[in-house]
Coordinates of C-alpha atoms and ligand atoms in Angstrom, one line a residue:
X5 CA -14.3 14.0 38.6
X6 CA -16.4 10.8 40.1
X7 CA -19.7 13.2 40.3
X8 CA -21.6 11.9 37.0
X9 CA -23.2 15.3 36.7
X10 CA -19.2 17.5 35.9
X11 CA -17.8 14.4 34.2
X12 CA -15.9 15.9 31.6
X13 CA -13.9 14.4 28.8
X14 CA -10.9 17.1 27.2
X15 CA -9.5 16.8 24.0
X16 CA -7.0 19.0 22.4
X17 CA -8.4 20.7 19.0
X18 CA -7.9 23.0 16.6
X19 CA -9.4 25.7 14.2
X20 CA -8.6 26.3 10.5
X21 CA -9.3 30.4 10.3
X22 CA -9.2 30.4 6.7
X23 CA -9.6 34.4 6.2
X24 CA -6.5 34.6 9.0
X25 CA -4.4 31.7 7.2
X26 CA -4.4 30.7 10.7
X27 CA -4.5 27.5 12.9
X28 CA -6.3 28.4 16.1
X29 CA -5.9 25.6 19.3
X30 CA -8.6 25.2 21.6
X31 CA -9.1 22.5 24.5
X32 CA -12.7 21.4 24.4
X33 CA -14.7 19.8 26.9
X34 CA -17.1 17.2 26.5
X35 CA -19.8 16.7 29.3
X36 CA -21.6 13.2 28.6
X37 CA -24.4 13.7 31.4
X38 CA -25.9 16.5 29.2
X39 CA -23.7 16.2 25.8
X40 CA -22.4 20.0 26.2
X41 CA -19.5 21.0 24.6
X42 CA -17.1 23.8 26.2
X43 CA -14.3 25.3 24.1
X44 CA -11.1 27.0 25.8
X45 CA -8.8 29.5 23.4
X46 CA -5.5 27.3 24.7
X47 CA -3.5 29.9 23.6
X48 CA -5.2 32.6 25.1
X49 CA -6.5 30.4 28.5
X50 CA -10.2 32.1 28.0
X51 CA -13.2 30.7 27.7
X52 CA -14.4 30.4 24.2
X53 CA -17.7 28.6 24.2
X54 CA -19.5 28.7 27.4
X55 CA -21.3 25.3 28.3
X56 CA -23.5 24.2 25.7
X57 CA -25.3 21.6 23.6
X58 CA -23.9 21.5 20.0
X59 CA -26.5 19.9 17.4
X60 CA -24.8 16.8 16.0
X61 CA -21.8 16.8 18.4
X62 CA -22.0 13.4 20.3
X63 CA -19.0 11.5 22.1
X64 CA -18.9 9.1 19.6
X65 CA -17.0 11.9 17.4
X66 CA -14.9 12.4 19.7
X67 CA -11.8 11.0 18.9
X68 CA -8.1 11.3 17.5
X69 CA -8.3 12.6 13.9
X70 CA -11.7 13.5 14.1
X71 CA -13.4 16.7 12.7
X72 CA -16.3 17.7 13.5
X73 CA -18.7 20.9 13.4
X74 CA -19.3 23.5 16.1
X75 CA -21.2 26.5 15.1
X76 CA -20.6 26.4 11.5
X77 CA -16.7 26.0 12.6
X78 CA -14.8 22.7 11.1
X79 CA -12.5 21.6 14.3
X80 CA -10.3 18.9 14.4
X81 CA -9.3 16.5 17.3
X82 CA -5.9 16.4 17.6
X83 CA -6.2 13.9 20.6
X84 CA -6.9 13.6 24.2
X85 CA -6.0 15.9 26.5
X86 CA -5.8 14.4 30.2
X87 CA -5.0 11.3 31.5
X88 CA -8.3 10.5 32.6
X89 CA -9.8 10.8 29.4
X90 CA -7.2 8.9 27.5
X91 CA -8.0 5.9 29.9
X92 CA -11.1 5.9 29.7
X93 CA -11.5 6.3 25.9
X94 CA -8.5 5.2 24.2
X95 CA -9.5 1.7 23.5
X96 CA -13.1 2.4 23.4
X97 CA -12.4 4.9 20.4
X98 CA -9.3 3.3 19.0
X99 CA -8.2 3.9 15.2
X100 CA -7.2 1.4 12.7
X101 CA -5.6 2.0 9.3
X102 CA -7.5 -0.9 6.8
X103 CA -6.3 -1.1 3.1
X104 CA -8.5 -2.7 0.3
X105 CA -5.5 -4.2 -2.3
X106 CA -5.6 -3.8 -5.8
X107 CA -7.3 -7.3 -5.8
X108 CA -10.1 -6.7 -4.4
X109 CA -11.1 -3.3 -5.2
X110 CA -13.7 -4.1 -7.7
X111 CA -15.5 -6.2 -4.5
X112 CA -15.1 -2.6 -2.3
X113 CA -19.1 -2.4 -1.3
X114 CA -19.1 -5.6 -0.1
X115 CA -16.4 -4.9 1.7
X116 CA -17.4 -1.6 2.8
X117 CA -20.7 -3.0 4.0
X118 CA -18.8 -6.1 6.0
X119 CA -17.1 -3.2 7.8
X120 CA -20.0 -1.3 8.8
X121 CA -21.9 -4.3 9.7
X122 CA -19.5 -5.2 11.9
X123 CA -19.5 -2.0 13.9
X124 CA -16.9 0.4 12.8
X125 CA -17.2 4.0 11.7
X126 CA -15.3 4.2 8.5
X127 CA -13.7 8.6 9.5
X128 CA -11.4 8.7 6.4
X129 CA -11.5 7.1 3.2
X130 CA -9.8 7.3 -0.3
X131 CA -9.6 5.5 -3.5
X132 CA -5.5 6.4 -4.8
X133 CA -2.7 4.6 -5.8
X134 CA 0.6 3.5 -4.5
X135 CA 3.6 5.0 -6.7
X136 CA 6.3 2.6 -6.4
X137 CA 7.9 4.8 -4.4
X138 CA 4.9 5.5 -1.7
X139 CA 4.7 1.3 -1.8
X140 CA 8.5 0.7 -0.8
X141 CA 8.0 3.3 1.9
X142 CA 5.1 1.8 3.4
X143 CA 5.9 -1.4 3.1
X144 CA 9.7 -0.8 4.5
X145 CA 10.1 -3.3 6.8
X146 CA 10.0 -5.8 4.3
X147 CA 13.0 -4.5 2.1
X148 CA 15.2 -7.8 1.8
X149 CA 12.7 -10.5 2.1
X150 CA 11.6 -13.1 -0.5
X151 CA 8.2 -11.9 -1.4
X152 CA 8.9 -8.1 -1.5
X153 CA 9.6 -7.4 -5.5
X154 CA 6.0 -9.7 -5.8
X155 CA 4.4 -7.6 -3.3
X156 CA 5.5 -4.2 -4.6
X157 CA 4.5 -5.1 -8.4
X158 CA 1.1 -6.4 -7.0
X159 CA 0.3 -3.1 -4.4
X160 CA 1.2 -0.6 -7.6
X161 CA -0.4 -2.4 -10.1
X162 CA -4.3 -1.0 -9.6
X163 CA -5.8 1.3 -7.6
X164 CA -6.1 0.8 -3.3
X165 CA -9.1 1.6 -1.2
X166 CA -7.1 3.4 1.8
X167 CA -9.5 3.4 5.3
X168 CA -9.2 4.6 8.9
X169 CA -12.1 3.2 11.1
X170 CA -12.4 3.5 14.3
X171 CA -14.3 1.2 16.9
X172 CA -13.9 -0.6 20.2
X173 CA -10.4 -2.2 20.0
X174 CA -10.2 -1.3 16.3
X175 CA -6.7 -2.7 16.0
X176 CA -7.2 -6.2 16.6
X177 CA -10.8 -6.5 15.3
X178 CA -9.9 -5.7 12.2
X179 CA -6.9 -7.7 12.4
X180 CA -9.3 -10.9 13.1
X181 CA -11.9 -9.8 10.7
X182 CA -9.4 -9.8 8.2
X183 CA -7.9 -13.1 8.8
X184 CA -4.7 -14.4 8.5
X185 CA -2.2 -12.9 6.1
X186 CA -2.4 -16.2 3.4
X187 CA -5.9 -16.5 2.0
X188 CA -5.9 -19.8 1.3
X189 CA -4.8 -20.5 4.8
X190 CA -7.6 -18.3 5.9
X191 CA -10.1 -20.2 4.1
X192 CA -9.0 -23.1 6.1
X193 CA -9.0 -21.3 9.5
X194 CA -11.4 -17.9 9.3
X195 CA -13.7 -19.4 6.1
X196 CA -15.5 -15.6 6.5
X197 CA -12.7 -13.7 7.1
X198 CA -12.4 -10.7 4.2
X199 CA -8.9 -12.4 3.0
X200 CA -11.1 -15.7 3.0
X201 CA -13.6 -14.4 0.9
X202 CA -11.4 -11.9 -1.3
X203 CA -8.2 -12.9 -1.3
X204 CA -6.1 -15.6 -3.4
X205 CA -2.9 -16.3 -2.2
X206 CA -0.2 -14.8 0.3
X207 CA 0.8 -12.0 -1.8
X208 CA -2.6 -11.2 -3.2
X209 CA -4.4 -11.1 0.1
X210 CA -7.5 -8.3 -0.2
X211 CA -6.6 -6.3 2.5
X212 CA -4.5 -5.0 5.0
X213 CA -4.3 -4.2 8.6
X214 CA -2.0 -2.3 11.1
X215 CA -1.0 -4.4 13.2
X216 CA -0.7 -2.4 16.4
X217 CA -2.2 1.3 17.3
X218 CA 1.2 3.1 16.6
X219 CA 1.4 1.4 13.3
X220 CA -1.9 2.5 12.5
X221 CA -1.3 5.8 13.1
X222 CA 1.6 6.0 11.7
X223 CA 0.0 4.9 8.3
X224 CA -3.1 6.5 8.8
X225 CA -0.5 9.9 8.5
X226 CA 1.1 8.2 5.5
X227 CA -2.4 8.4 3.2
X228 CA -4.1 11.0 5.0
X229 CA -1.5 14.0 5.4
X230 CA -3.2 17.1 7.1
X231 CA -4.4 18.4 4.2
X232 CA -3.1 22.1 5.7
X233 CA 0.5 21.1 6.4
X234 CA 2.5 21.6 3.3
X235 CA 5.0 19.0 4.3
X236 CA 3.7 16.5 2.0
X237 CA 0.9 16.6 -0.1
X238 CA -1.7 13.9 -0.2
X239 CA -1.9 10.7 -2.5
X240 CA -3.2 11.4 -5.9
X241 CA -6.6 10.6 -6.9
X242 CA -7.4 8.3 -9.3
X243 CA -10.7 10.3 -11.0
X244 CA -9.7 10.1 -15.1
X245 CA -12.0 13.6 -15.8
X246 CA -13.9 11.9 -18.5
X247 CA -16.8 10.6 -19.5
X248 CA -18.6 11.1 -16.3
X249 CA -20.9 12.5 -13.9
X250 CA -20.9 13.4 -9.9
X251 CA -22.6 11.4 -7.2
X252 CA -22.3 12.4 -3.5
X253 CA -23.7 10.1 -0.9
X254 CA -24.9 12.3 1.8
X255 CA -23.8 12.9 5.3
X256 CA -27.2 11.4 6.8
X257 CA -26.3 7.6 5.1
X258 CA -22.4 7.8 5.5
X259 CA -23.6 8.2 9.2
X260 CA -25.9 5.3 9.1
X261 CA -22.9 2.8 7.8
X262 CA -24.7 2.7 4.3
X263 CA -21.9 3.9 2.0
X264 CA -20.7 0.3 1.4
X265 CA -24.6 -0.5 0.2
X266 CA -24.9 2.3 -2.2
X267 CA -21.7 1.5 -4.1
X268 CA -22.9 -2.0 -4.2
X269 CA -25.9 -0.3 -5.4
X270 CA -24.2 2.0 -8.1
X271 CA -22.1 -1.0 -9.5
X272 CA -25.1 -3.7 -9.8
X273 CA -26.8 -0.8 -12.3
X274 CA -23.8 -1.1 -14.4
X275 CA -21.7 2.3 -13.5
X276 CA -18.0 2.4 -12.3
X277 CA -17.0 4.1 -9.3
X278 CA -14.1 5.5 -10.6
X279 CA -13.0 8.0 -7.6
X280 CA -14.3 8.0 -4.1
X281 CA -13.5 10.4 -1.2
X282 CA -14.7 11.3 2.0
X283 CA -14.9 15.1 2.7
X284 CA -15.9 17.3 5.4
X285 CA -17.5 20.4 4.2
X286 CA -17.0 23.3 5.3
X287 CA -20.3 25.6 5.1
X288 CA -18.3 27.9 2.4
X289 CA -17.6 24.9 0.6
X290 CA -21.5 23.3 0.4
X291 CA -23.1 27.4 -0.2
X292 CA -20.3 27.3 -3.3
X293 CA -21.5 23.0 -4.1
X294 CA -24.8 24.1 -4.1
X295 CA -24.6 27.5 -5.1
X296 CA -27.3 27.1 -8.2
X297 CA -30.0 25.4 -6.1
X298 CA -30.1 29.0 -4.3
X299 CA -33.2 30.8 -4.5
X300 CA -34.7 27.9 -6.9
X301 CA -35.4 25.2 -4.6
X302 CA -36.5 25.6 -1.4
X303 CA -34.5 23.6 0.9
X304 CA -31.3 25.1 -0.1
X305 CA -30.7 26.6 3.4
X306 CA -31.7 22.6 4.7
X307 CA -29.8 21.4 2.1
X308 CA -26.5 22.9 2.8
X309 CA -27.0 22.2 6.5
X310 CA -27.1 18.7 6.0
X311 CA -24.0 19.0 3.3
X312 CA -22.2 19.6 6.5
X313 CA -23.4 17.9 8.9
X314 CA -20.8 15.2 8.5
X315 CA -18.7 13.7 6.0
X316 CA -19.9 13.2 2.9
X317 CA -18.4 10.9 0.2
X318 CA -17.6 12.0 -3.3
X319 CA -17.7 10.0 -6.2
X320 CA -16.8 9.9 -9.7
X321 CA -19.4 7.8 -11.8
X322 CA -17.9 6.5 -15.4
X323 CA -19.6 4.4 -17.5
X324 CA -19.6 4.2 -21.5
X325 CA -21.5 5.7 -23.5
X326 CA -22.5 9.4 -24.2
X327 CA -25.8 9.3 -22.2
X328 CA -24.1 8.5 -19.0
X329 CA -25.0 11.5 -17.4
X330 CA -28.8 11.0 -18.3
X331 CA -28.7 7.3 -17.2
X332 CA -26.7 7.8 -14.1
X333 CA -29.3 10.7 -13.5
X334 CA -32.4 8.1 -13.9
X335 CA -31.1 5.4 -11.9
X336 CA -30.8 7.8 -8.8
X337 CA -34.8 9.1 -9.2
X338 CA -36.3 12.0 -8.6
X339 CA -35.1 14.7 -6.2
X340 CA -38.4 14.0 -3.7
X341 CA -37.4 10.1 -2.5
X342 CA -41.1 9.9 -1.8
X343 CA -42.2 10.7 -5.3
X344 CA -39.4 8.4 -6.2
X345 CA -40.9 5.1 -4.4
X346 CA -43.8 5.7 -6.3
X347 CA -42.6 6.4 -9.8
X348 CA -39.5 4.8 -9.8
X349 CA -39.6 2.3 -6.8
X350 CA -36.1 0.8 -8.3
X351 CA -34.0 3.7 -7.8
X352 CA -31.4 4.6 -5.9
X353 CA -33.5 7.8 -3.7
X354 CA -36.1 5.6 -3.3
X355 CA -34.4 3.0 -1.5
X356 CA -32.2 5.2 0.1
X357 CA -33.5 8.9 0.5
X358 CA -35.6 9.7 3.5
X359 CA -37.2 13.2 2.4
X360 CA -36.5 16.4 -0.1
X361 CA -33.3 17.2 2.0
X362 CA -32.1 13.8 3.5
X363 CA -32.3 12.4 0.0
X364 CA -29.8 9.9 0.1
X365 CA -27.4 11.1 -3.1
X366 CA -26.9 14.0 -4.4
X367 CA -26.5 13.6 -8.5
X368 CA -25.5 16.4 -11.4
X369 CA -28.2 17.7 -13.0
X370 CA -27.1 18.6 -16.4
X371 CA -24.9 16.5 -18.2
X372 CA -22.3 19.2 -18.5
X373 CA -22.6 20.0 -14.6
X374 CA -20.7 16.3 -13.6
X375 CA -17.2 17.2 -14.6
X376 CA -17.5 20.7 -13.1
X377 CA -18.9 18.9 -9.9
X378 CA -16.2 15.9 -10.4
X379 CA -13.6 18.9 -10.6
X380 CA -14.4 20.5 -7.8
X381 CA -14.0 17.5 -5.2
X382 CA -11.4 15.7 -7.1
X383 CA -9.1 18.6 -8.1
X384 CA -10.1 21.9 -6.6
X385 CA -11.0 20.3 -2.8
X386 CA -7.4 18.5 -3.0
Ligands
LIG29 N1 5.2 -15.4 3.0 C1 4.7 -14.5 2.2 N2 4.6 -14.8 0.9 C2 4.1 -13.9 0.0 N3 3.6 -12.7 0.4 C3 3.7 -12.4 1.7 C4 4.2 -13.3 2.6 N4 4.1 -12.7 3.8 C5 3.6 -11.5 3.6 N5 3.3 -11.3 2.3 C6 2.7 -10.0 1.7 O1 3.2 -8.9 2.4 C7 2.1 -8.2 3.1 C8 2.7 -7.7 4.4 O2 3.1 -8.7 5.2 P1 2.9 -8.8 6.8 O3 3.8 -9.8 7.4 O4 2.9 -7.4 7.3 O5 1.4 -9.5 6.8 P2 0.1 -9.0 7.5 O6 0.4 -8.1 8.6 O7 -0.8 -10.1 7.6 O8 -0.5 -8.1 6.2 P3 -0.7 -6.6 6.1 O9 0.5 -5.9 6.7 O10 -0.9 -6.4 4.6 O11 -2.0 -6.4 6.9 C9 1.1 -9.3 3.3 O12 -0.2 -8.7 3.4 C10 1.2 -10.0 2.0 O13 0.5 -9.3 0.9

């Protein structure tokens, strides 16, 4: 195992076969010297993958929760599976469940962008709300004590930005980014902690953090459900299905650790984000997204490629008005970002689209395409 050259990291996996309705396990293998990727059939004990290198699979995606894409196939990590790799990695790819409050949801960019500038990889993320059922539940421990009635009326009274993120020692660097659980104490002590910055009081504090790994898993679970087990459904979303239009920020910038820019982005030109998701496509899902673009434009093949080649975030774009869809459309450019730094320097694929298929957002088209497009993330992929 010390021989650098068959160091080999092994997770436990698994396969949605939709047209089987079935969930397939496999143990894969992970070989940093090279960055090949084995897969096992665990139930089977047969090799399923011979050693290879998988375009866009990388050890930083390797980690509890994850999904990720191997040959078209949409796996997910269900953790480690040796002792040797879970001491190597577990702190170096730990989770953390992060909550934006009701508070300071209208601020979420900023925040967003605070987290990715500080080094974490935002893996799941959802704009919902907390019935006031879901909020006694996952704020149980503190049934009894003096500030839980305040608490529950101020977590149910807007919508919540829910987050796992995942870093070095997540846990407690989130925990000290945040700052401590009064904000006007933490403007004192952390001046630019997020609660510092955000936050008001002890009740109305910004944000939230697990405080210890099991915690956050054990939330993460709570606002993230497997969307395939039927033991719970997820939380609801909080898209209102009118007067609006569909943005997706593409897999290439949620990988850079831009989303938190672009929303910043979207909200200085006046829109409302008014329901945000991440999703990882599967390729049926991004041929059906962008079924009209086939055999019209070109880089449809490229297109859907990079649709899948990690998550994406969804967004629902409201605004007043009956132009919105025309104005939303405008403020995002043409579909060729180059074209767009010349004619229209000031939009959003000119600052952050790269070419014709890395082109930073996709936007509706036609103003009655946004709520079919809004529909199908926010209702049909829930
Ligand atoms: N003394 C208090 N007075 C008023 N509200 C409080 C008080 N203590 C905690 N709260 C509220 O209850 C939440 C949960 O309390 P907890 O003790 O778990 O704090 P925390 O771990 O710093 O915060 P969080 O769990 O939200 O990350 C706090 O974030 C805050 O909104």
């Amino acid at each position: 195992m010390c021989d650098p050259e068959n160091l080999r990291y092994a997770f436990n996996t698994e396969w949605f076969d939709a047209e089987a309705s079935l969930t397939r396990p496999y143990l894969l293998f992970y070989y940093p010297s090279d960055c090949s990727v084995e897969l096992t059939d665990s139930k089977l004990n047969r090799t399923f993958l011979r050693r290879t290198r998988v375009e866009g699979v990388s050890l930083d995606q390797l980690y509890e929760g994850a999904s990720l894409h191997i040959f078209g196939r949409l796996m997910t990590v269900l953790g480690f599976a040796d002792d040797f790799t879970r001491n190597r990695l577990s702190l170096v790819k730990q989770r953390t469940f992060a909550m934006v409050k009701p508070d300071a949801v209208a601020h979420m960019g900023e925040i967003l962008k605070a987290i990715q500038d500080h080094g974490f990889t935002v893996s799941r993320m959802k704009l919902t709300r907390l019935s006031e059922e879901g909020a006694a539940g996952f704020y149980e421990e503190h049934k009894g004590k003096h500030f839980f009635d305040p608490l529950m009326q101020f977590v149910t009274s807007g919508p919540v930005l829910a987050l796992e993120l995942v870093a070095e020692n997540a846990v407690a660097r989130w925990r000290e980014l945040i700052g401590p659980t009064d904000s006007a104490k933490a403007r004192e002590a952390a001046p630019d902690s997020l609660r510092a910055r955000f936050g008001t009081n002890a009740t109305l504090n910004a944000v939230h953090g697990s405080d210890s790994a099991e915690a956050a898993a054990r939330e993460a679970a709570f606002f993230f459900p497997d969307s395939r087990s039927c033991r719970r459904p997820g939380l609801p979303t909080t898209a209102c299905f009118a007067n609006n239009t569909c943005c997706v920020i593409l897999p290439h910038l949620v990988k850079a650790g831009r989303v938190g820019e672009v929303l910043q982005a979207i909200e200085a030109a006046g829109f409302r984000v008014a329901a945000a998701e991440m999703f990882y496509m599967e390729n049926a899902n991004a041929e059906e997204f962008y079924e009209i673009y086939k055999g019209v434009v070109p880089e449809y093949g490229a297109m859907v490629a990079q649709l899948v080649s990690g998550p994406c975030v969804a967004l629902e774009i409201t605004g007043d008005g009956d132009d919105l869809p025309e104005r939303f459309r405008k403020c995002v450019g043409p579909r060729d970002p180059e074209m767009a730094r010349h004619l229209r320097p000031g939009s959003l694929r000119a600052r952050f689209g790269v070419d014709r298929v890395q082109m930073g957002l996709h936007c509706s088209d036609l103003p009655e395409d946004g709520p079919l497009e809004v529909d199908y993330f926010f209702k049909i992929l829930q």
